[in-house]
């Protein structure tokens, strides 16, 4: 596991590249590392703020989790990655120097101890959390924090992440685009319910793929997840409203 160095002061921070842009570059990087190691490499990109490189040796090859800043790594750094995976801890110095030079691509950690903002203009997520926790989770998710994410820069987005659970911080963040009068309350309830369900299942799933290195829950929804999500009475109506209004939500 290679941890990120202490953050520096840089004015610009790059965003996670789009899937269309990242996939071919990630495949090429995996091939380069695989050729150096002489074994298959299964690469997964992360936006992890603390651990930039981690790996596991499996019978079918190496499972490598890598921060997206390494997508443009030169040959020297790629060789250092292969050496690091091979057990040469000295190669970590090369990786640390490269991460220092590209630290603007590592998103800032939320200040430790800083509480999430729960009360919005239209919805109080503390009340939503309490109501859903009692109705669907028997109080098991009371220790999870739920609040509004920081409002992003004003621009039209190609994609939007409306809500999610961070397992490392044990918190649910909801996109502020949902905090407006035109959004039905049951839609906000569903987004919070969906994220809390991930939190509840993550607490009982100790498997390595329960969440990624950044703490976010895995994208796959298991049959158990889908079955429990069906307990939300307005699930289909919420999905329908979100699909019909996605364009306006992207505009912020």
mmCIF file with all atom_site columns, C-alpha atoms in Angstrom, residues 26-214:
data_model
loop_
_atom_site.group_PDB
_atom_site.id
_atom_site.type_symbol
_atom_site.label_atom_id
_atom_site.label_alt_id
_atom_site.label_comp_id
_atom_site.label_asym_id
_atom_site.label_entity_id
_atom_site.label_seq_id
_atom_site.pdbx_PDB_ins_code
_atom_site.Cartn_x
_atom_site.Cartn_y
_atom_site.Cartn_z
_atom_site.occupancy
_atom_site.B_iso_or_equiv
_atom_site.pdbx_formal_charge
_atom_site.auth_seq_id
_atom_site.auth_comp_id
_atom_site.auth_asym_id
_atom_site.auth_atom_id
_atom_site.pdbx_PDB_model_num
ATOM 1   C CA . UNK A 1 26  ? -5.913  2.372   -18.082 1.00 0.00 ? 26  UNK A CA 1
ATOM 2   C CA . UNK A 1 27  ? -5.795  -0.675  -20.372 1.00 0.00 ? 27  UNK A CA 1
ATOM 3   C CA . UNK A 1 28  ? -2.496  0.524   -21.837 1.00 0.00 ? 28  UNK A CA 1
ATOM 4   C CA . UNK A 1 29  ? -1.057  1.139   -18.357 1.00 0.00 ? 29  UNK A CA 1
ATOM 5   C CA . UNK A 1 30  ? -2.133  -2.333  -17.215 1.00 0.00 ? 30  UNK A CA 1
ATOM 6   C CA . UNK A 1 31  ? -0.400  -3.865  -20.260 1.00 0.00 ? 31  UNK A CA 1
ATOM 7   C CA . UNK A 1 32  ? 2.822   -1.959  -19.497 1.00 0.00 ? 32  UNK A CA 1
ATOM 8   C CA . UNK A 1 33  ? 2.898   -3.073  -15.862 1.00 0.00 ? 33  UNK A CA 1
ATOM 9   C CA . UNK A 1 34  ? 1.918   -6.627  -16.829 1.00 0.00 ? 34  UNK A CA 1
ATOM 10  C CA . UNK A 1 35  ? 4.785   -6.853  -19.321 1.00 0.00 ? 35  UNK A CA 1
ATOM 11  C CA . UNK A 1 36  ? 7.266   -5.779  -16.651 1.00 0.00 ? 36  UNK A CA 1
ATOM 12  C CA . UNK A 1 37  ? 5.886   -8.199  -14.048 1.00 0.00 ? 37  UNK A CA 1
ATOM 13  C CA . UNK A 1 38  ? 5.436   -11.093 -16.452 1.00 0.00 ? 38  UNK A CA 1
ATOM 14  C CA . UNK A 1 39  ? 1.935   -11.815 -15.148 1.00 0.00 ? 39  UNK A CA 1
ATOM 15  C CA . UNK A 1 40  ? -1.612  -10.540 -15.689 1.00 0.00 ? 40  UNK A CA 1
ATOM 16  C CA . UNK A 1 41  ? -2.538  -7.247  -14.043 1.00 0.00 ? 41  UNK A CA 1
ATOM 17  C CA . UNK A 1 42  ? -6.159  -6.370  -13.281 1.00 0.00 ? 42  UNK A CA 1
ATOM 18  C CA . UNK A 1 43  ? -6.175  -2.601  -12.896 1.00 0.00 ? 43  UNK A CA 1
ATOM 19  C CA . UNK A 1 44  ? -8.832  -0.526  -11.167 1.00 0.00 ? 44  UNK A CA 1
ATOM 20  C CA . UNK A 1 45  ? -8.629  3.276   -11.115 1.00 0.00 ? 45  UNK A CA 1
ATOM 21  C CA . UNK A 1 46  ? -9.524  5.159   -7.943  1.00 0.00 ? 46  UNK A CA 1
ATOM 22  C CA . UNK A 1 47  ? -9.858  8.737   -6.760  1.00 0.00 ? 47  UNK A CA 1
ATOM 23  C CA . UNK A 1 48  ? -8.504  7.787   -3.351  1.00 0.00 ? 48  UNK A CA 1
ATOM 24  C CA . UNK A 1 49  ? -7.317  10.699  -1.245  1.00 0.00 ? 49  UNK A CA 1
ATOM 25  C CA . UNK A 1 50  ? -5.043  8.723   1.073   1.00 0.00 ? 50  UNK A CA 1
ATOM 26  C CA . UNK A 1 51  ? -3.854  5.510   -0.618  1.00 0.00 ? 51  UNK A CA 1
ATOM 27  C CA . UNK A 1 52  ? -2.592  6.066   -4.143  1.00 0.00 ? 52  UNK A CA 1
ATOM 28  C CA . UNK A 1 53  ? -1.361  2.546   -4.859  1.00 0.00 ? 53  UNK A CA 1
ATOM 29  C CA . UNK A 1 54  ? -2.433  -0.783  -3.393  1.00 0.00 ? 54  UNK A CA 1
ATOM 30  C CA . UNK A 1 55  ? -2.277  -4.321  -4.715  1.00 0.00 ? 55  UNK A CA 1
ATOM 31  C CA . UNK A 1 56  ? -3.156  -7.929  -3.963  1.00 0.00 ? 56  UNK A CA 1
ATOM 32  C CA . UNK A 1 57  ? -1.538  -11.035 -5.365  1.00 0.00 ? 57  UNK A CA 1
ATOM 33  C CA . UNK A 1 58  ? -4.101  -13.569 -6.563  1.00 0.00 ? 58  UNK A CA 1
ATOM 34  C CA . UNK A 1 59  ? -3.781  -16.918 -8.361  1.00 0.00 ? 59  UNK A CA 1
ATOM 35  C CA . UNK A 1 60  ? -4.997  -15.282 -11.579 1.00 0.00 ? 60  UNK A CA 1
ATOM 36  C CA . UNK A 1 61  ? -2.561  -12.358 -11.361 1.00 0.00 ? 61  UNK A CA 1
ATOM 37  C CA . UNK A 1 62  ? -2.167  -9.031  -9.571  1.00 0.00 ? 62  UNK A CA 1
ATOM 38  C CA . UNK A 1 63  ? -5.142  -6.870  -8.599  1.00 0.00 ? 63  UNK A CA 1
ATOM 39  C CA . UNK A 1 64  ? -3.790  -3.323  -8.734  1.00 0.00 ? 64  UNK A CA 1
ATOM 40  C CA . UNK A 1 65  ? -5.717  -0.285  -7.478  1.00 0.00 ? 65  UNK A CA 1
ATOM 41  C CA . UNK A 1 66  ? -4.202  2.926   -8.704  1.00 0.00 ? 66  UNK A CA 1
ATOM 42  C CA . UNK A 1 67  ? -5.002  6.623   -8.411  1.00 0.00 ? 67  UNK A CA 1
ATOM 43  C CA . UNK A 1 68  ? -5.866  8.153   -11.773 1.00 0.00 ? 68  UNK A CA 1
ATOM 44  C CA . UNK A 1 69  ? -2.891  10.536  -11.568 1.00 0.00 ? 69  UNK A CA 1
ATOM 45  C CA . UNK A 1 70  ? -0.743  7.561   -12.724 1.00 0.00 ? 70  UNK A CA 1
ATOM 46  C CA . UNK A 1 71  ? -2.558  7.345   -16.066 1.00 0.00 ? 71  UNK A CA 1
ATOM 47  C CA . UNK A 1 72  ? 0.083   9.573   -17.649 1.00 0.00 ? 72  UNK A CA 1
ATOM 48  C CA . UNK A 1 73  ? 3.039   8.103   -15.791 1.00 0.00 ? 73  UNK A CA 1
ATOM 49  C CA . UNK A 1 74  ? 6.315   8.000   -17.758 1.00 0.00 ? 74  UNK A CA 1
ATOM 50  C CA . UNK A 1 75  ? 8.268   4.773   -18.218 1.00 0.00 ? 75  UNK A CA 1
ATOM 51  C CA . UNK A 1 76  ? 10.426  5.434   -15.138 1.00 0.00 ? 76  UNK A CA 1
ATOM 52  C CA . UNK A 1 77  ? 7.356   5.619   -12.904 1.00 0.00 ? 77  UNK A CA 1
ATOM 53  C CA . UNK A 1 78  ? 5.727   2.590   -14.557 1.00 0.00 ? 78  UNK A CA 1
ATOM 54  C CA . UNK A 1 79  ? 8.883   0.591   -13.866 1.00 0.00 ? 79  UNK A CA 1
ATOM 55  C CA . UNK A 1 80  ? 8.765   1.814   -10.257 1.00 0.00 ? 80  UNK A CA 1
ATOM 56  C CA . UNK A 1 81  ? 5.149   0.615   -10.019 1.00 0.00 ? 81  UNK A CA 1
ATOM 57  C CA . UNK A 1 82  ? 6.184   -2.845  -11.187 1.00 0.00 ? 82  UNK A CA 1
ATOM 58  C CA . UNK A 1 83  ? 9.100   -2.917  -8.745  1.00 0.00 ? 83  UNK A CA 1
ATOM 59  C CA . UNK A 1 84  ? 6.855   -1.778  -5.900  1.00 0.00 ? 84  UNK A CA 1
ATOM 60  C CA . UNK A 1 85  ? 4.341   -4.551  -6.645  1.00 0.00 ? 85  UNK A CA 1
ATOM 61  C CA . UNK A 1 86  ? 7.265   -6.990  -6.753  1.00 0.00 ? 86  UNK A CA 1
ATOM 62  C CA . UNK A 1 87  ? 8.158   -6.034  -3.187  1.00 0.00 ? 87  UNK A CA 1
ATOM 63  C CA . UNK A 1 88  ? 10.844  -3.400  -3.749  1.00 0.00 ? 88  UNK A CA 1
ATOM 64  C CA . UNK A 1 89  ? 9.785   -0.795  -1.182  1.00 0.00 ? 89  UNK A CA 1
ATOM 65  C CA . UNK A 1 90  ? 12.581  1.537   -2.313  1.00 0.00 ? 90  UNK A CA 1
ATOM 66  C CA . UNK A 1 91  ? 10.592  2.096   -5.508  1.00 0.00 ? 91  UNK A CA 1
ATOM 67  C CA . UNK A 1 92  ? 8.081   3.928   -3.322  1.00 0.00 ? 92  UNK A CA 1
ATOM 68  C CA . UNK A 1 93  ? 10.406  6.930   -3.341  1.00 0.00 ? 93  UNK A CA 1
ATOM 69  C CA . UNK A 1 94  ? 9.909   7.308   -7.102  1.00 0.00 ? 94  UNK A CA 1
ATOM 70  C CA . UNK A 1 95  ? 6.143   6.984   -6.699  1.00 0.00 ? 95  UNK A CA 1
ATOM 71  C CA . UNK A 1 96  ? 6.156   9.529   -3.870  1.00 0.00 ? 96  UNK A CA 1
ATOM 72  C CA . UNK A 1 97  ? 8.135   12.032  -5.949  1.00 0.00 ? 97  UNK A CA 1
ATOM 73  C CA . UNK A 1 98  ? 5.732   11.594  -8.868  1.00 0.00 ? 98  UNK A CA 1
ATOM 74  C CA . UNK A 1 99  ? 2.682   12.019  -6.616  1.00 0.00 ? 99  UNK A CA 1
ATOM 75  C CA . UNK A 1 100 ? 4.198   15.182  -5.110  1.00 0.00 ? 100 UNK A CA 1
ATOM 76  C CA . UNK A 1 101 ? 4.620   16.625  -8.602  1.00 0.00 ? 101 UNK A CA 1
ATOM 77  C CA . UNK A 1 102 ? 0.997   15.816  -9.486  1.00 0.00 ? 102 UNK A CA 1
ATOM 78  C CA . UNK A 1 103 ? -0.633  16.438  -6.123  1.00 0.00 ? 103 UNK A CA 1
ATOM 79  C CA . UNK A 1 104 ? -3.116  18.823  -7.726  1.00 0.00 ? 104 UNK A CA 1
ATOM 80  C CA . UNK A 1 105 ? -4.925  15.739  -9.043  1.00 0.00 ? 105 UNK A CA 1
ATOM 81  C CA . UNK A 1 106 ? -5.586  14.412  -5.527  1.00 0.00 ? 106 UNK A CA 1
ATOM 82  C CA . UNK A 1 107 ? -8.811  15.819  -4.127  1.00 0.00 ? 107 UNK A CA 1
ATOM 83  C CA . UNK A 1 108 ? -8.727  17.344  -0.665  1.00 0.00 ? 108 UNK A CA 1
ATOM 84  C CA . UNK A 1 109 ? -9.859  15.348  2.347   1.00 0.00 ? 109 UNK A CA 1
ATOM 85  C CA . UNK A 1 110 ? -12.727 16.852  4.264   1.00 0.00 ? 110 UNK A CA 1
ATOM 86  C CA . UNK A 1 111 ? -11.334 18.544  7.383   1.00 0.00 ? 111 UNK A CA 1
ATOM 87  C CA . UNK A 1 112 ? -11.330 15.945  10.217  1.00 0.00 ? 112 UNK A CA 1
ATOM 88  C CA . UNK A 1 113 ? -14.088 16.591  12.700  1.00 0.00 ? 113 UNK A CA 1
ATOM 89  C CA . UNK A 1 114 ? -15.886 19.053  10.426  1.00 0.00 ? 114 UNK A CA 1
ATOM 90  C CA . UNK A 1 115 ? -19.598 18.148  10.608  1.00 0.00 ? 115 UNK A CA 1
ATOM 91  C CA . UNK A 1 116 ? -21.613 17.693  7.455   1.00 0.00 ? 116 UNK A CA 1
ATOM 92  C CA . UNK A 1 117 ? -24.217 20.349  6.747   1.00 0.00 ? 117 UNK A CA 1
ATOM 93  C CA . UNK A 1 118 ? -27.575 18.651  7.288   1.00 0.00 ? 118 UNK A CA 1
ATOM 94  C CA . UNK A 1 119 ? -30.080 21.501  6.940   1.00 0.00 ? 119 UNK A CA 1
ATOM 95  C CA . UNK A 1 120 ? -30.629 22.733  3.421   1.00 0.00 ? 120 UNK A CA 1
ATOM 96  C CA . UNK A 1 121 ? -32.942 25.367  1.981   1.00 0.00 ? 121 UNK A CA 1
ATOM 97  C CA . UNK A 1 122 ? -35.723 22.832  1.434   1.00 0.00 ? 122 UNK A CA 1
ATOM 98  C CA . UNK A 1 123 ? -34.762 19.563  3.129   1.00 0.00 ? 123 UNK A CA 1
ATOM 99  C CA . UNK A 1 124 ? -33.370 18.675  6.546   1.00 0.00 ? 124 UNK A CA 1
ATOM 100 C CA . UNK A 1 125 ? -31.286 15.541  5.997   1.00 0.00 ? 125 UNK A CA 1
ATOM 101 C CA . UNK A 1 126 ? -30.919 14.938  9.729   1.00 0.00 ? 126 UNK A CA 1
ATOM 102 C CA . UNK A 1 127 ? -34.679 14.444  9.942   1.00 0.00 ? 127 UNK A CA 1
ATOM 103 C CA . UNK A 1 128 ? -34.687 12.288  6.792   1.00 0.00 ? 128 UNK A CA 1
ATOM 104 C CA . UNK A 1 129 ? -31.888 10.140  8.226   1.00 0.00 ? 129 UNK A CA 1
ATOM 105 C CA . UNK A 1 130 ? -33.671 9.630   11.531  1.00 0.00 ? 130 UNK A CA 1
ATOM 106 C CA . UNK A 1 131 ? -36.987 8.728   9.893   1.00 0.00 ? 131 UNK A CA 1
ATOM 107 C CA . UNK A 1 132 ? -35.486 6.264   7.391   1.00 0.00 ? 132 UNK A CA 1
ATOM 108 C CA . UNK A 1 133 ? -33.167 4.732   9.983   1.00 0.00 ? 133 UNK A CA 1
ATOM 109 C CA . UNK A 1 134 ? -36.096 3.930   12.238  1.00 0.00 ? 134 UNK A CA 1
ATOM 110 C CA . UNK A 1 135 ? -38.382 2.718   9.445   1.00 0.00 ? 135 UNK A CA 1
ATOM 111 C CA . UNK A 1 136 ? -35.986 0.496   7.466   1.00 0.00 ? 136 UNK A CA 1
ATOM 112 C CA . UNK A 1 137 ? -32.787 -0.157  9.431   1.00 0.00 ? 137 UNK A CA 1
ATOM 113 C CA . UNK A 1 138 ? -33.833 -0.720  13.071  1.00 0.00 ? 138 UNK A CA 1
ATOM 114 C CA . UNK A 1 139 ? -31.408 1.992   14.146  1.00 0.00 ? 139 UNK A CA 1
ATOM 115 C CA . UNK A 1 140 ? -28.348 0.188   12.699  1.00 0.00 ? 140 UNK A CA 1
ATOM 116 C CA . UNK A 1 141 ? -27.235 3.221   10.660  1.00 0.00 ? 141 UNK A CA 1
ATOM 117 C CA . UNK A 1 142 ? -27.518 5.831   13.414  1.00 0.00 ? 142 UNK A CA 1
ATOM 118 C CA . UNK A 1 143 ? -23.690 6.232   13.507  1.00 0.00 ? 143 UNK A CA 1
ATOM 119 C CA . UNK A 1 144 ? -23.544 7.143   9.801   1.00 0.00 ? 144 UNK A CA 1
ATOM 120 C CA . UNK A 1 145 ? -23.510 10.884  9.130   1.00 0.00 ? 145 UNK A CA 1
ATOM 121 C CA . UNK A 1 146 ? -25.809 12.221  6.407   1.00 0.00 ? 146 UNK A CA 1
ATOM 122 C CA . UNK A 1 147 ? -25.428 15.684  4.917   1.00 0.00 ? 147 UNK A CA 1
ATOM 123 C CA . UNK A 1 148 ? -25.228 17.852  1.844   1.00 0.00 ? 148 UNK A CA 1
ATOM 124 C CA . UNK A 1 149 ? -22.138 17.734  -0.338  1.00 0.00 ? 149 UNK A CA 1
ATOM 125 C CA . UNK A 1 150 ? -20.334 20.961  -1.127  1.00 0.00 ? 150 UNK A CA 1
ATOM 126 C CA . UNK A 1 151 ? -21.854 22.876  -4.021  1.00 0.00 ? 151 UNK A CA 1
ATOM 127 C CA . UNK A 1 152 ? -19.632 22.420  -7.105  1.00 0.00 ? 152 UNK A CA 1
ATOM 128 C CA . UNK A 1 153 ? -18.535 25.157  -9.469  1.00 0.00 ? 153 UNK A CA 1
ATOM 129 C CA . UNK A 1 154 ? -21.308 26.531  -11.655 1.00 0.00 ? 154 UNK A CA 1
ATOM 130 C CA . UNK A 1 155 ? -21.127 24.629  -14.901 1.00 0.00 ? 155 UNK A CA 1
ATOM 131 C CA . UNK A 1 156 ? -23.121 22.130  -16.941 1.00 0.00 ? 156 UNK A CA 1
ATOM 132 C CA . UNK A 1 157 ? -21.988 18.583  -16.047 1.00 0.00 ? 157 UNK A CA 1
ATOM 133 C CA . UNK A 1 158 ? -21.979 15.541  -18.316 1.00 0.00 ? 158 UNK A CA 1
ATOM 134 C CA . UNK A 1 159 ? -22.608 13.350  -15.280 1.00 0.00 ? 159 UNK A CA 1
ATOM 135 C CA . UNK A 1 160 ? -23.827 13.952  -11.745 1.00 0.00 ? 160 UNK A CA 1
ATOM 136 C CA . UNK A 1 161 ? -23.379 11.852  -8.601  1.00 0.00 ? 161 UNK A CA 1
ATOM 137 C CA . UNK A 1 162 ? -26.582 12.466  -6.664  1.00 0.00 ? 162 UNK A CA 1
ATOM 138 C CA . UNK A 1 163 ? -25.608 10.661  -3.494  1.00 0.00 ? 163 UNK A CA 1
ATOM 139 C CA . UNK A 1 164 ? -23.294 8.041   -2.102  1.00 0.00 ? 164 UNK A CA 1
ATOM 140 C CA . UNK A 1 165 ? -21.821 6.381   0.960   1.00 0.00 ? 165 UNK A CA 1
ATOM 141 C CA . UNK A 1 166 ? -18.173 6.830   1.966   1.00 0.00 ? 166 UNK A CA 1
ATOM 142 C CA . UNK A 1 167 ? -17.221 3.791   4.052   1.00 0.00 ? 167 UNK A CA 1
ATOM 143 C CA . UNK A 1 168 ? -13.958 5.290   5.306   1.00 0.00 ? 168 UNK A CA 1
ATOM 144 C CA . UNK A 1 169 ? -15.644 8.388   6.730   1.00 0.00 ? 169 UNK A CA 1
ATOM 145 C CA . UNK A 1 170 ? -18.933 6.568   7.434   1.00 0.00 ? 170 UNK A CA 1
ATOM 146 C CA . UNK A 1 171 ? -20.942 9.319   5.853   1.00 0.00 ? 171 UNK A CA 1
ATOM 147 C CA . UNK A 1 172 ? -23.573 9.838   3.177   1.00 0.00 ? 172 UNK A CA 1
ATOM 148 C CA . UNK A 1 173 ? -23.310 12.945  1.012   1.00 0.00 ? 173 UNK A CA 1
ATOM 149 C CA . UNK A 1 174 ? -26.227 14.164  -1.112  1.00 0.00 ? 174 UNK A CA 1
ATOM 150 C CA . UNK A 1 175 ? -25.786 16.475  -4.090  1.00 0.00 ? 175 UNK A CA 1
ATOM 151 C CA . UNK A 1 176 ? -27.112 20.000  -3.401  1.00 0.00 ? 176 UNK A CA 1
ATOM 152 C CA . UNK A 1 177 ? -28.882 20.004  -6.784  1.00 0.00 ? 177 UNK A CA 1
ATOM 153 C CA . UNK A 1 178 ? -31.627 18.037  -4.983  1.00 0.00 ? 178 UNK A CA 1
ATOM 154 C CA . UNK A 1 179 ? -32.139 20.760  -2.393  1.00 0.00 ? 179 UNK A CA 1
ATOM 155 C CA . UNK A 1 180 ? -34.778 22.780  -4.229  1.00 0.00 ? 180 UNK A CA 1
ATOM 156 C CA . UNK A 1 181 ? -38.568 23.104  -4.167  1.00 0.00 ? 181 UNK A CA 1
ATOM 157 C CA . UNK A 1 182 ? -39.141 21.304  -7.478  1.00 0.00 ? 182 UNK A CA 1
ATOM 158 C CA . UNK A 1 183 ? -37.673 18.047  -6.128  1.00 0.00 ? 183 UNK A CA 1
ATOM 159 C CA . UNK A 1 184 ? -40.264 15.733  -4.521  1.00 0.00 ? 184 UNK A CA 1
ATOM 160 C CA . UNK A 1 185 ? -39.482 14.729  -0.958  1.00 0.00 ? 185 UNK A CA 1
ATOM 161 C CA . UNK A 1 186 ? -39.748 11.023  -1.833  1.00 0.00 ? 186 UNK A CA 1
ATOM 162 C CA . UNK A 1 187 ? -36.857 11.447  -4.306  1.00 0.00 ? 187 UNK A CA 1
ATOM 163 C CA . UNK A 1 188 ? -34.566 12.827  -1.594  1.00 0.00 ? 188 UNK A CA 1
ATOM 164 C CA . UNK A 1 189 ? -35.765 10.031  0.706   1.00 0.00 ? 189 UNK A CA 1
ATOM 165 C CA . UNK A 1 190 ? -34.899 7.443   -1.935  1.00 0.00 ? 190 UNK A CA 1
ATOM 166 C CA . UNK A 1 191 ? -31.383 8.788   -2.548  1.00 0.00 ? 191 UNK A CA 1
ATOM 167 C CA . UNK A 1 192 ? -30.654 8.744   1.194   1.00 0.00 ? 192 UNK A CA 1
ATOM 168 C CA . UNK A 1 193 ? -32.281 5.313   1.596   1.00 0.00 ? 193 UNK A CA 1
ATOM 169 C CA . UNK A 1 194 ? -30.186 3.911   -1.290  1.00 0.00 ? 194 UNK A CA 1
ATOM 170 C CA . UNK A 1 195 ? -26.940 5.211   0.278   1.00 0.00 ? 195 UNK A CA 1
ATOM 171 C CA . UNK A 1 196 ? -27.881 4.029   3.772   1.00 0.00 ? 196 UNK A CA 1
ATOM 172 C CA . UNK A 1 197 ? -28.604 0.599   2.366   1.00 0.00 ? 197 UNK A CA 1
ATOM 173 C CA . UNK A 1 198 ? -25.036 0.485   1.060   1.00 0.00 ? 198 UNK A CA 1
ATOM 174 C CA . UNK A 1 199 ? -23.856 1.504   4.537   1.00 0.00 ? 199 UNK A CA 1
ATOM 175 C CA . UNK A 1 200 ? -25.923 -1.174  6.239   1.00 0.00 ? 200 UNK A CA 1
ATOM 176 C CA . UNK A 1 201 ? -24.716 -3.935  3.905   1.00 0.00 ? 201 UNK A CA 1
ATOM 177 C CA . UNK A 1 202 ? -21.094 -2.742  4.032   1.00 0.00 ? 202 UNK A CA 1
ATOM 178 C CA . UNK A 1 203 ? -21.165 -3.147  7.809   1.00 0.00 ? 203 UNK A CA 1
ATOM 179 C CA . UNK A 1 204 ? -21.839 -6.884  7.416   1.00 0.00 ? 204 UNK A CA 1
ATOM 180 C CA . UNK A 1 205 ? -19.750 -7.487  4.266   1.00 0.00 ? 205 UNK A CA 1
ATOM 181 C CA . UNK A 1 206 ? -16.060 -7.801  5.072   1.00 0.00 ? 206 UNK A CA 1
ATOM 182 C CA . UNK A 1 207 ? -15.117 -8.843  1.556   1.00 0.00 ? 207 UNK A CA 1
ATOM 183 C CA . UNK A 1 208 ? -12.340 -6.960  -0.292  1.00 0.00 ? 208 UNK A CA 1
ATOM 184 C CA . UNK A 1 209 ? -14.739 -5.630  -2.917  1.00 0.00 ? 209 UNK A CA 1
ATOM 185 C CA . UNK A 1 210 ? -17.366 -4.229  -0.555  1.00 0.00 ? 210 UNK A CA 1
ATOM 186 C CA . UNK A 1 211 ? -16.012 -0.784  -1.371  1.00 0.00 ? 211 UNK A CA 1
ATOM 187 C CA . UNK A 1 212 ? -13.134 0.749   -3.317  1.00 0.00 ? 212 UNK A CA 1
ATOM 188 C CA . UNK A 1 213 ? -9.929  2.226   -1.911  1.00 0.00 ? 213 UNK A CA 1
ATOM 189 C CA . UNK A 1 214 ? -11.534 5.646   -1.662  1.00 0.00 ? 214 UNK A CA 1
#
